[in-house]
């Protein structure tokens, strides 16, 4: 019988207490990886890890603030100590704040915090993990970007951070490739996570703008992460994989407008 795709692998997933991070941790564990589930909220991390263990997987929880270098270094060291190695890093943790009505009223602290967690956080995590990923001989970094990094969907700081993360993916891929580590990014469209809680009407409207007729689920993104982290993607690095239901490739709203149909953005 063929062993699971991540048999013998160890992975660290940030922001894994809920949403895309939790789904990714579950997916990697279901395919054989030992997973360090990290989250700013330690209780959320524990719940995800417990659910993975209940399902027969291997997982440990750890509270980790990716805005704190010491906490990041501790998390990477914890993964290596607990599992004996580190093969996969998934940079999923992010921060977001609502735009001010006028750009000139944007707040410096909110801007800085969003960039620090969303862009500099993956930088800290990748820096700490890289020597261990090199040592594994099959290391992979997969970061979670966004369609916001490629097109305007609002969110000045968040979009700038995600665009920067795509650039970091490319430059780090060039640096790490000769050392045997692949670096890629998944760019999701609208995904049903806690960030959309209480906004079901907006999600329903948004679904109509997707060529595939629905918004994404966390598991859709986890599947793409698992592919890029695995040996199935052994000759892929420095790429951005859009997992967006066709949003950026097909302008559904425009097509409907030209056909005389109604449609509005969510």
mmCIF file with all atom_site columns, C-alpha atoms in Angstrom, residues 46-260:
data_model
loop_
_atom_site.group_PDB
_atom_site.id
_atom_site.type_symbol
_atom_site.label_atom_id
_atom_site.label_alt_id
_atom_site.label_comp_id
_atom_site.label_asym_id
_atom_site.label_entity_id
_atom_site.label_seq_id
_atom_site.pdbx_PDB_ins_code
_atom_site.Cartn_x
_atom_site.Cartn_y
_atom_site.Cartn_z
_atom_site.occupancy
_atom_site.B_iso_or_equiv
_atom_site.pdbx_formal_charge
_atom_site.auth_seq_id
_atom_site.auth_comp_id
_atom_site.auth_asym_id
_atom_site.auth_atom_id
_atom_site.pdbx_PDB_model_num
ATOM 1   C CA . UNK A 1 46  ? -5.496  23.594 21.126  1.00 0.00 ? 46  UNK A CA 1
ATOM 2   C CA . UNK A 1 47  ? -8.981  23.028 19.678  1.00 0.00 ? 47  UNK A CA 1
ATOM 3   C CA . UNK A 1 48  ? -7.607  22.466 16.181  1.00 0.00 ? 48  UNK A CA 1
ATOM 4   C CA . UNK A 1 49  ? -4.857  20.150 17.418  1.00 0.00 ? 49  UNK A CA 1
ATOM 5   C CA . UNK A 1 50  ? -7.325  18.187 19.533  1.00 0.00 ? 50  UNK A CA 1
ATOM 6   C CA . UNK A 1 51  ? -9.643  17.726 16.549  1.00 0.00 ? 51  UNK A CA 1
ATOM 7   C CA . UNK A 1 52  ? -6.732  16.463 14.455  1.00 0.00 ? 52  UNK A CA 1
ATOM 8   C CA . UNK A 1 53  ? -5.744  13.987 17.156  1.00 0.00 ? 53  UNK A CA 1
ATOM 9   C CA . UNK A 1 54  ? -9.360  12.850 17.474  1.00 0.00 ? 54  UNK A CA 1
ATOM 10  C CA . UNK A 1 55  ? -9.333  12.090 13.758  1.00 0.00 ? 55  UNK A CA 1
ATOM 11  C CA . UNK A 1 56  ? -6.213  9.947  14.202  1.00 0.00 ? 56  UNK A CA 1
ATOM 12  C CA . UNK A 1 57  ? -3.588  12.501 13.192  1.00 0.00 ? 57  UNK A CA 1
ATOM 13  C CA . UNK A 1 58  ? -0.531  13.871 14.951  1.00 0.00 ? 58  UNK A CA 1
ATOM 14  C CA . UNK A 1 59  ? -0.617  17.486 16.093  1.00 0.00 ? 59  UNK A CA 1
ATOM 15  C CA . UNK A 1 60  ? 0.618   19.746 18.839  1.00 0.00 ? 60  UNK A CA 1
ATOM 16  C CA . UNK A 1 61  ? -0.701  23.235 19.652  1.00 0.00 ? 61  UNK A CA 1
ATOM 17  C CA . UNK A 1 62  ? 1.347   26.317 20.444  1.00 0.00 ? 62  UNK A CA 1
ATOM 18  C CA . UNK A 1 63  ? 0.419   29.952 20.983  1.00 0.00 ? 63  UNK A CA 1
ATOM 19  C CA . UNK A 1 64  ? 2.543   32.088 18.671  1.00 0.00 ? 64  UNK A CA 1
ATOM 20  C CA . UNK A 1 65  ? 2.505   35.750 17.708  1.00 0.00 ? 65  UNK A CA 1
ATOM 21  C CA . UNK A 1 66  ? 4.188   36.071 14.298  1.00 0.00 ? 66  UNK A CA 1
ATOM 22  C CA . UNK A 1 67  ? 4.802   39.720 15.153  1.00 0.00 ? 67  UNK A CA 1
ATOM 23  C CA . UNK A 1 68  ? 7.300   38.626 17.824  1.00 0.00 ? 68  UNK A CA 1
ATOM 24  C CA . UNK A 1 69  ? 10.633  37.262 16.593  1.00 0.00 ? 69  UNK A CA 1
ATOM 25  C CA . UNK A 1 70  ? 11.324  35.401 19.826  1.00 0.00 ? 70  UNK A CA 1
ATOM 26  C CA . UNK A 1 71  ? 7.919   33.683 19.663  1.00 0.00 ? 71  UNK A CA 1
ATOM 27  C CA . UNK A 1 72  ? 8.521   32.669 16.052  1.00 0.00 ? 72  UNK A CA 1
ATOM 28  C CA . UNK A 1 73  ? 11.972  31.282 16.835  1.00 0.00 ? 73  UNK A CA 1
ATOM 29  C CA . UNK A 1 74  ? 10.478  29.352 19.762  1.00 0.00 ? 74  UNK A CA 1
ATOM 30  C CA . UNK A 1 75  ? 7.739   27.882 17.555  1.00 0.00 ? 75  UNK A CA 1
ATOM 31  C CA . UNK A 1 76  ? 10.201  26.638 14.943  1.00 0.00 ? 76  UNK A CA 1
ATOM 32  C CA . UNK A 1 77  ? 12.440  25.161 17.636  1.00 0.00 ? 77  UNK A CA 1
ATOM 33  C CA . UNK A 1 78  ? 9.397   23.509 19.226  1.00 0.00 ? 78  UNK A CA 1
ATOM 34  C CA . UNK A 1 79  ? 8.424   21.856 15.940  1.00 0.00 ? 79  UNK A CA 1
ATOM 35  C CA . UNK A 1 80  ? 11.943  20.504 15.391  1.00 0.00 ? 80  UNK A CA 1
ATOM 36  C CA . UNK A 1 81  ? 12.182  19.238 18.965  1.00 0.00 ? 81  UNK A CA 1
ATOM 37  C CA . UNK A 1 82  ? 8.734   17.650 18.930  1.00 0.00 ? 82  UNK A CA 1
ATOM 38  C CA . UNK A 1 83  ? 8.943   16.020 15.509  1.00 0.00 ? 83  UNK A CA 1
ATOM 39  C CA . UNK A 1 84  ? 12.669  15.725 14.885  1.00 0.00 ? 84  UNK A CA 1
ATOM 40  C CA . UNK A 1 85  ? 12.576  17.781 11.695  1.00 0.00 ? 85  UNK A CA 1
ATOM 41  C CA . UNK A 1 86  ? 10.714  20.467 9.770   1.00 0.00 ? 86  UNK A CA 1
ATOM 42  C CA . UNK A 1 87  ? 9.715   19.937 6.141   1.00 0.00 ? 87  UNK A CA 1
ATOM 43  C CA . UNK A 1 88  ? 6.838   22.337 5.510   1.00 0.00 ? 88  UNK A CA 1
ATOM 44  C CA . UNK A 1 89  ? 6.061   25.879 6.632   1.00 0.00 ? 89  UNK A CA 1
ATOM 45  C CA . UNK A 1 90  ? 2.654   27.360 5.874   1.00 0.00 ? 90  UNK A CA 1
ATOM 46  C CA . UNK A 1 91  ? 2.475   31.136 6.381   1.00 0.00 ? 91  UNK A CA 1
ATOM 47  C CA . UNK A 1 92  ? -1.213  31.788 6.935   1.00 0.00 ? 92  UNK A CA 1
ATOM 48  C CA . UNK A 1 93  ? -1.470  34.274 9.832   1.00 0.00 ? 93  UNK A CA 1
ATOM 49  C CA . UNK A 1 94  ? -2.551  37.773 8.826   1.00 0.00 ? 94  UNK A CA 1
ATOM 50  C CA . UNK A 1 95  ? -4.033  41.008 10.125  1.00 0.00 ? 95  UNK A CA 1
ATOM 51  C CA . UNK A 1 96  ? -6.601  43.274 8.500   1.00 0.00 ? 96  UNK A CA 1
ATOM 52  C CA . UNK A 1 97  ? -8.270  46.566 9.326   1.00 0.00 ? 97  UNK A CA 1
ATOM 53  C CA . UNK A 1 98  ? -11.102 48.411 7.628   1.00 0.00 ? 98  UNK A CA 1
ATOM 54  C CA . UNK A 1 99  ? -10.092 51.315 5.411   1.00 0.00 ? 99  UNK A CA 1
ATOM 55  C CA . UNK A 1 100 ? -10.847 54.819 6.606   1.00 0.00 ? 100 UNK A CA 1
ATOM 56  C CA . UNK A 1 101 ? -13.534 56.517 4.459   1.00 0.00 ? 101 UNK A CA 1
ATOM 57  C CA . UNK A 1 102 ? -10.805 58.805 3.073   1.00 0.00 ? 102 UNK A CA 1
ATOM 58  C CA . UNK A 1 103 ? -7.286  57.550 2.380   1.00 0.00 ? 103 UNK A CA 1
ATOM 59  C CA . UNK A 1 104 ? -5.771  60.642 3.970   1.00 0.00 ? 104 UNK A CA 1
ATOM 60  C CA . UNK A 1 105 ? -7.415  59.625 7.256   1.00 0.00 ? 105 UNK A CA 1
ATOM 61  C CA . UNK A 1 106 ? -5.665  56.237 7.348   1.00 0.00 ? 106 UNK A CA 1
ATOM 62  C CA . UNK A 1 107 ? -3.991  55.548 10.691  1.00 0.00 ? 107 UNK A CA 1
ATOM 63  C CA . UNK A 1 108 ? -0.245  54.842 10.809  1.00 0.00 ? 108 UNK A CA 1
ATOM 64  C CA . UNK A 1 109 ? -0.514  52.283 13.606  1.00 0.00 ? 109 UNK A CA 1
ATOM 65  C CA . UNK A 1 110 ? -3.228  50.235 11.877  1.00 0.00 ? 110 UNK A CA 1
ATOM 66  C CA . UNK A 1 111 ? -1.269  50.291 8.619   1.00 0.00 ? 111 UNK A CA 1
ATOM 67  C CA . UNK A 1 112 ? 1.938   49.226 10.356  1.00 0.00 ? 112 UNK A CA 1
ATOM 68  C CA . UNK A 1 113 ? 0.239   46.411 12.275  1.00 0.00 ? 113 UNK A CA 1
ATOM 69  C CA . UNK A 1 114 ? -1.382  44.959 9.150   1.00 0.00 ? 114 UNK A CA 1
ATOM 70  C CA . UNK A 1 115 ? 1.912   44.968 7.263   1.00 0.00 ? 115 UNK A CA 1
ATOM 71  C CA . UNK A 1 116 ? 3.835   43.625 10.248  1.00 0.00 ? 116 UNK A CA 1
ATOM 72  C CA . UNK A 1 117 ? 1.641   40.556 10.719  1.00 0.00 ? 117 UNK A CA 1
ATOM 73  C CA . UNK A 1 118 ? 0.690   39.895 7.094   1.00 0.00 ? 118 UNK A CA 1
ATOM 74  C CA . UNK A 1 119 ? 4.045   40.512 5.391   1.00 0.00 ? 119 UNK A CA 1
ATOM 75  C CA . UNK A 1 120 ? 6.805   40.738 7.987   1.00 0.00 ? 120 UNK A CA 1
ATOM 76  C CA . UNK A 1 121 ? 5.327   37.785 9.929   1.00 0.00 ? 121 UNK A CA 1
ATOM 77  C CA . UNK A 1 122 ? 5.948   35.369 7.020   1.00 0.00 ? 122 UNK A CA 1
ATOM 78  C CA . UNK A 1 123 ? 9.419   36.891 6.646   1.00 0.00 ? 123 UNK A CA 1
ATOM 79  C CA . UNK A 1 124 ? 10.166  36.113 10.312  1.00 0.00 ? 124 UNK A CA 1
ATOM 80  C CA . UNK A 1 125 ? 8.774   32.593 10.053  1.00 0.00 ? 125 UNK A CA 1
ATOM 81  C CA . UNK A 1 126 ? 10.580  31.804 6.805   1.00 0.00 ? 126 UNK A CA 1
ATOM 82  C CA . UNK A 1 127 ? 13.858  33.131 8.163   1.00 0.00 ? 127 UNK A CA 1
ATOM 83  C CA . UNK A 1 128 ? 13.612  30.971 11.277  1.00 0.00 ? 128 UNK A CA 1
ATOM 84  C CA . UNK A 1 129 ? 12.470  27.855 9.427   1.00 0.00 ? 129 UNK A CA 1
ATOM 85  C CA . UNK A 1 130 ? 14.797  27.973 6.423   1.00 0.00 ? 130 UNK A CA 1
ATOM 86  C CA . UNK A 1 131 ? 17.861  26.212 7.910   1.00 0.00 ? 131 UNK A CA 1
ATOM 87  C CA . UNK A 1 132 ? 15.657  23.308 8.999   1.00 0.00 ? 132 UNK A CA 1
ATOM 88  C CA . UNK A 1 133 ? 13.844  23.170 5.656   1.00 0.00 ? 133 UNK A CA 1
ATOM 89  C CA . UNK A 1 134 ? 17.226  23.012 3.929   1.00 0.00 ? 134 UNK A CA 1
ATOM 90  C CA . UNK A 1 135 ? 18.295  20.211 6.260   1.00 0.00 ? 135 UNK A CA 1
ATOM 91  C CA . UNK A 1 136 ? 15.166  18.197 5.485   1.00 0.00 ? 136 UNK A CA 1
ATOM 92  C CA . UNK A 1 137 ? 16.138  17.833 1.828   1.00 0.00 ? 137 UNK A CA 1
ATOM 93  C CA . UNK A 1 138 ? 12.539  18.364 0.716   1.00 0.00 ? 138 UNK A CA 1
ATOM 94  C CA . UNK A 1 139 ? 11.607  21.648 2.348   1.00 0.00 ? 139 UNK A CA 1
ATOM 95  C CA . UNK A 1 140 ? 8.706   23.748 1.148   1.00 0.00 ? 140 UNK A CA 1
ATOM 96  C CA . UNK A 1 141 ? 7.237   27.092 2.135   1.00 0.00 ? 141 UNK A CA 1
ATOM 97  C CA . UNK A 1 142 ? 3.677   27.885 1.101   1.00 0.00 ? 142 UNK A CA 1
ATOM 98  C CA . UNK A 1 143 ? 2.279   31.300 1.950   1.00 0.00 ? 143 UNK A CA 1
ATOM 99  C CA . UNK A 1 144 ? -1.341  32.376 1.768   1.00 0.00 ? 144 UNK A CA 1
ATOM 100 C CA . UNK A 1 145 ? -1.705  35.463 -0.396  1.00 0.00 ? 145 UNK A CA 1
ATOM 101 C CA . UNK A 1 146 ? -4.895  36.914 -1.830  1.00 0.00 ? 146 UNK A CA 1
ATOM 102 C CA . UNK A 1 147 ? -6.485  38.115 -5.039  1.00 0.00 ? 147 UNK A CA 1
ATOM 103 C CA . UNK A 1 148 ? -6.243  41.497 -3.268  1.00 0.00 ? 148 UNK A CA 1
ATOM 104 C CA . UNK A 1 149 ? -2.542  41.370 -4.035  1.00 0.00 ? 149 UNK A CA 1
ATOM 105 C CA . UNK A 1 150 ? -3.277  41.379 -7.763  1.00 0.00 ? 150 UNK A CA 1
ATOM 106 C CA . UNK A 1 151 ? -6.389  43.524 -8.203  1.00 0.00 ? 151 UNK A CA 1
ATOM 107 C CA . UNK A 1 152 ? -8.355  46.171 -6.308  1.00 0.00 ? 152 UNK A CA 1
ATOM 108 C CA . UNK A 1 153 ? -10.889 44.694 -3.917  1.00 0.00 ? 153 UNK A CA 1
ATOM 109 C CA . UNK A 1 154 ? -10.350 47.289 -1.191  1.00 0.00 ? 154 UNK A CA 1
ATOM 110 C CA . UNK A 1 155 ? -8.124  47.120 1.868   1.00 0.00 ? 155 UNK A CA 1
ATOM 111 C CA . UNK A 1 156 ? -5.107  49.357 1.263   1.00 0.00 ? 156 UNK A CA 1
ATOM 112 C CA . UNK A 1 157 ? -2.721  47.876 3.820   1.00 0.00 ? 157 UNK A CA 1
ATOM 113 C CA . UNK A 1 158 ? -3.923  44.275 3.477   1.00 0.00 ? 158 UNK A CA 1
ATOM 114 C CA . UNK A 1 159 ? -3.648  44.410 -0.322  1.00 0.00 ? 159 UNK A CA 1
ATOM 115 C CA . UNK A 1 160 ? -0.204  45.997 -0.201  1.00 0.00 ? 160 UNK A CA 1
ATOM 116 C CA . UNK A 1 161 ? 0.965   43.326 2.255   1.00 0.00 ? 161 UNK A CA 1
ATOM 117 C CA . UNK A 1 162 ? -0.363  40.473 0.141   1.00 0.00 ? 162 UNK A CA 1
ATOM 118 C CA . UNK A 1 163 ? 1.243   41.927 -2.977  1.00 0.00 ? 163 UNK A CA 1
ATOM 119 C CA . UNK A 1 164 ? 4.507   42.207 -1.063  1.00 0.00 ? 164 UNK A CA 1
ATOM 120 C CA . UNK A 1 165 ? 4.151   38.598 0.058   1.00 0.00 ? 165 UNK A CA 1
ATOM 121 C CA . UNK A 1 166 ? 3.910   37.495 -3.590  1.00 0.00 ? 166 UNK A CA 1
ATOM 122 C CA . UNK A 1 167 ? 7.128   39.396 -4.288  1.00 0.00 ? 167 UNK A CA 1
ATOM 123 C CA . UNK A 1 168 ? 8.845   37.859 -1.257  1.00 0.00 ? 168 UNK A CA 1
ATOM 124 C CA . UNK A 1 169 ? 7.762   34.452 -2.543  1.00 0.00 ? 169 UNK A CA 1
ATOM 125 C CA . UNK A 1 170 ? 9.598   35.058 -5.816  1.00 0.00 ? 170 UNK A CA 1
ATOM 126 C CA . UNK A 1 171 ? 12.791  36.460 -4.314  1.00 0.00 ? 171 UNK A CA 1
ATOM 127 C CA . UNK A 1 172 ? 12.971  33.805 -1.616  1.00 0.00 ? 172 UNK A CA 1
ATOM 128 C CA . UNK A 1 173 ? 12.359  31.082 -4.206  1.00 0.00 ? 173 UNK A CA 1
ATOM 129 C CA . UNK A 1 174 ? 15.401  32.335 -6.106  1.00 0.00 ? 174 UNK A CA 1
ATOM 130 C CA . UNK A 1 175 ? 17.511  32.299 -2.953  1.00 0.00 ? 175 UNK A CA 1
ATOM 131 C CA . UNK A 1 176 ? 16.278  28.997 -1.519  1.00 0.00 ? 176 UNK A CA 1
ATOM 132 C CA . UNK A 1 177 ? 15.961  26.969 -4.723  1.00 0.00 ? 177 UNK A CA 1
ATOM 133 C CA . UNK A 1 178 ? 19.668  26.101 -4.989  1.00 0.00 ? 178 UNK A CA 1
ATOM 134 C CA . UNK A 1 179 ? 19.462  24.977 -1.354  1.00 0.00 ? 179 UNK A CA 1
ATOM 135 C CA . UNK A 1 180 ? 16.654  22.533 -2.163  1.00 0.00 ? 180 UNK A CA 1
ATOM 136 C CA . UNK A 1 181 ? 13.703  24.503 -0.743  1.00 0.00 ? 181 UNK A CA 1
ATOM 137 C CA . UNK A 1 182 ? 10.662  25.440 -2.832  1.00 0.00 ? 182 UNK A CA 1
ATOM 138 C CA . UNK A 1 183 ? 8.676   28.600 -2.084  1.00 0.00 ? 183 UNK A CA 1
ATOM 139 C CA . UNK A 1 184 ? 5.185   29.211 -3.466  1.00 0.00 ? 184 UNK A CA 1
ATOM 140 C CA . UNK A 1 185 ? 2.038   31.197 -2.756  1.00 0.00 ? 185 UNK A CA 1
ATOM 141 C CA . UNK A 1 186 ? -1.686  30.437 -2.946  1.00 0.00 ? 186 UNK A CA 1
ATOM 142 C CA . UNK A 1 187 ? -3.910  33.423 -3.765  1.00 0.00 ? 187 UNK A CA 1
ATOM 143 C CA . UNK A 1 188 ? -7.491  32.750 -2.640  1.00 0.00 ? 188 UNK A CA 1
ATOM 144 C CA . UNK A 1 189 ? -10.580 34.658 -3.662  1.00 0.00 ? 189 UNK A CA 1
ATOM 145 C CA . UNK A 1 190 ? -13.514 35.044 -1.267  1.00 0.00 ? 190 UNK A CA 1
ATOM 146 C CA . UNK A 1 191 ? -13.485 32.176 1.221   1.00 0.00 ? 191 UNK A CA 1
ATOM 147 C CA . UNK A 1 192 ? -16.130 31.366 3.822   1.00 0.00 ? 192 UNK A CA 1
ATOM 148 C CA . UNK A 1 193 ? -14.245 31.987 7.066   1.00 0.00 ? 193 UNK A CA 1
ATOM 149 C CA . UNK A 1 194 ? -14.947 33.686 10.366  1.00 0.00 ? 194 UNK A CA 1
ATOM 150 C CA . UNK A 1 195 ? -13.930 37.009 8.820   1.00 0.00 ? 195 UNK A CA 1
ATOM 151 C CA . UNK A 1 196 ? -17.287 36.944 7.017   1.00 0.00 ? 196 UNK A CA 1
ATOM 152 C CA . UNK A 1 197 ? -19.389 36.068 10.069  1.00 0.00 ? 197 UNK A CA 1
ATOM 153 C CA . UNK A 1 198 ? -22.780 37.778 9.955   1.00 0.00 ? 198 UNK A CA 1
ATOM 154 C CA . UNK A 1 199 ? -22.338 38.825 6.318   1.00 0.00 ? 199 UNK A CA 1
ATOM 155 C CA . UNK A 1 200 ? -24.173 36.017 4.564   1.00 0.00 ? 200 UNK A CA 1
ATOM 156 C CA . UNK A 1 201 ? -25.948 38.421 2.219   1.00 0.00 ? 201 UNK A CA 1
ATOM 157 C CA . UNK A 1 202 ? -22.617 39.829 1.045   1.00 0.00 ? 202 UNK A CA 1
ATOM 158 C CA . UNK A 1 203 ? -21.297 36.323 0.433   1.00 0.00 ? 203 UNK A CA 1
ATOM 159 C CA . UNK A 1 204 ? -24.405 35.477 -1.568  1.00 0.00 ? 204 UNK A CA 1
ATOM 160 C CA . UNK A 1 205 ? -23.927 38.557 -3.752  1.00 0.00 ? 205 UNK A CA 1
ATOM 161 C CA . UNK A 1 206 ? -20.223 37.832 -4.166  1.00 0.00 ? 206 UNK A CA 1
ATOM 162 C CA . UNK A 1 207 ? -20.922 34.257 -5.276  1.00 0.00 ? 207 UNK A CA 1
ATOM 163 C CA . UNK A 1 208 ? -22.675 35.614 -8.364  1.00 0.00 ? 208 UNK A CA 1
ATOM 164 C CA . UNK A 1 209 ? -19.453 37.246 -9.528  1.00 0.00 ? 209 UNK A CA 1
ATOM 165 C CA . UNK A 1 210 ? -17.546 33.945 -9.604  1.00 0.00 ? 210 UNK A CA 1
ATOM 166 C CA . UNK A 1 211 ? -17.588 31.960 -12.855 1.00 0.00 ? 211 UNK A CA 1
ATOM 167 C CA . UNK A 1 212 ? -17.928 28.753 -10.844 1.00 0.00 ? 212 UNK A CA 1
ATOM 168 C CA . UNK A 1 213 ? -20.987 30.188 -9.113  1.00 0.00 ? 213 UNK A CA 1
ATOM 169 C CA . UNK A 1 214 ? -19.864 29.934 -5.498  1.00 0.00 ? 214 UNK A CA 1
ATOM 170 C CA . UNK A 1 215 ? -17.398 31.330 -3.019  1.00 0.00 ? 215 UNK A CA 1
ATOM 171 C CA . UNK A 1 216 ? -14.546 29.215 -1.739  1.00 0.00 ? 216 UNK A CA 1
ATOM 172 C CA . UNK A 1 217 ? -14.385 26.989 1.292   1.00 0.00 ? 217 UNK A CA 1
ATOM 173 C CA . UNK A 1 218 ? -11.289 26.665 3.506   1.00 0.00 ? 218 UNK A CA 1
ATOM 174 C CA . UNK A 1 219 ? -10.815 23.119 2.231   1.00 0.00 ? 219 UNK A CA 1
ATOM 175 C CA . UNK A 1 220 ? -10.432 24.435 -1.343  1.00 0.00 ? 220 UNK A CA 1
ATOM 176 C CA . UNK A 1 221 ? -7.396  26.401 -0.243  1.00 0.00 ? 221 UNK A CA 1
ATOM 177 C CA . UNK A 1 222 ? -6.031  23.587 1.917   1.00 0.00 ? 222 UNK A CA 1
ATOM 178 C CA . UNK A 1 223 ? -6.043  21.278 -1.107  1.00 0.00 ? 223 UNK A CA 1
ATOM 179 C CA . UNK A 1 224 ? -3.915  23.725 -3.085  1.00 0.00 ? 224 UNK A CA 1
ATOM 180 C CA . UNK A 1 225 ? -1.505  24.191 -0.181  1.00 0.00 ? 225 UNK A CA 1
ATOM 181 C CA . UNK A 1 226 ? -1.106  20.437 0.184   1.00 0.00 ? 226 UNK A CA 1
ATOM 182 C CA . UNK A 1 227 ? -0.318  20.106 -3.511  1.00 0.00 ? 227 UNK A CA 1
ATOM 183 C CA . UNK A 1 228 ? 2.339   22.833 -3.474  1.00 0.00 ? 228 UNK A CA 1
ATOM 184 C CA . UNK A 1 229 ? 3.895   21.470 -0.276  1.00 0.00 ? 229 UNK A CA 1
ATOM 185 C CA . UNK A 1 230 ? 4.113   17.939 -1.651  1.00 0.00 ? 230 UNK A CA 1
ATOM 186 C CA . UNK A 1 231 ? 6.490   16.123 -3.971  1.00 0.00 ? 231 UNK A CA 1
ATOM 187 C CA . UNK A 1 232 ? 3.743   16.345 -6.607  1.00 0.00 ? 232 UNK A CA 1
ATOM 188 C CA . UNK A 1 233 ? 4.913   19.947 -7.051  1.00 0.00 ? 233 UNK A CA 1
ATOM 189 C CA . UNK A 1 234 ? 8.619   19.067 -7.042  1.00 0.00 ? 234 UNK A CA 1
ATOM 190 C CA . UNK A 1 235 ? 9.367   21.278 -10.068 1.00 0.00 ? 235 UNK A CA 1
ATOM 191 C CA . UNK A 1 236 ? 7.266   24.265 -9.024  1.00 0.00 ? 236 UNK A CA 1
ATOM 192 C CA . UNK A 1 237 ? 8.736   27.218 -7.173  1.00 0.00 ? 237 UNK A CA 1
ATOM 193 C CA . UNK A 1 238 ? 8.329   30.987 -7.138  1.00 0.00 ? 238 UNK A CA 1
ATOM 194 C CA . UNK A 1 239 ? 4.764   30.771 -8.400  1.00 0.00 ? 239 UNK A CA 1
ATOM 195 C CA . UNK A 1 240 ? 1.439   32.245 -7.350  1.00 0.00 ? 240 UNK A CA 1
ATOM 196 C CA . UNK A 1 241 ? -1.397  29.754 -7.690  1.00 0.00 ? 241 UNK A CA 1
ATOM 197 C CA . UNK A 1 242 ? -4.770  31.475 -7.894  1.00 0.00 ? 242 UNK A CA 1
ATOM 198 C CA . UNK A 1 243 ? -7.517  29.529 -6.166  1.00 0.00 ? 243 UNK A CA 1
ATOM 199 C CA . UNK A 1 244 ? -10.265 32.000 -6.890  1.00 0.00 ? 244 UNK A CA 1
ATOM 200 C CA . UNK A 1 245 ? -13.105 30.265 -8.727  1.00 0.00 ? 245 UNK A CA 1
ATOM 201 C CA . UNK A 1 246 ? -12.052 32.089 -11.893 1.00 0.00 ? 246 UNK A CA 1
ATOM 202 C CA . UNK A 1 247 ? -12.572 35.574 -10.420 1.00 0.00 ? 247 UNK A CA 1
ATOM 203 C CA . UNK A 1 248 ? -9.439  37.170 -11.865 1.00 0.00 ? 248 UNK A CA 1
ATOM 204 C CA . UNK A 1 249 ? -9.549  35.274 -15.134 1.00 0.00 ? 249 UNK A CA 1
ATOM 205 C CA . UNK A 1 250 ? -13.164 35.944 -16.101 1.00 0.00 ? 250 UNK A CA 1
ATOM 206 C CA . UNK A 1 251 ? -15.028 39.239 -15.572 1.00 0.00 ? 251 UNK A CA 1
ATOM 207 C CA . UNK A 1 252 ? -18.448 37.773 -14.832 1.00 0.00 ? 252 UNK A CA 1
ATOM 208 C CA . UNK A 1 253 ? -19.959 41.104 -13.791 1.00 0.00 ? 253 UNK A CA 1
ATOM 209 C CA . UNK A 1 254 ? -18.915 42.733 -17.071 1.00 0.00 ? 254 UNK A CA 1
ATOM 210 C CA . UNK A 1 255 ? -20.192 39.821 -19.145 1.00 0.00 ? 255 UNK A CA 1
ATOM 211 C CA . UNK A 1 256 ? -23.546 39.995 -17.406 1.00 0.00 ? 256 UNK A CA 1
ATOM 212 C CA . UNK A 1 257 ? -23.728 43.759 -17.852 1.00 0.00 ? 257 UNK A CA 1
ATOM 213 C CA . UNK A 1 258 ? -23.082 43.377 -21.570 1.00 0.00 ? 258 UNK A CA 1
ATOM 214 C CA . UNK A 1 259 ? -25.770 40.705 -21.731 1.00 0.00 ? 259 UNK A CA 1
ATOM 215 C CA . UNK A 1 260 ? -28.215 43.011 -19.936 1.00 0.00 ? 260 UNK A CA 1
#
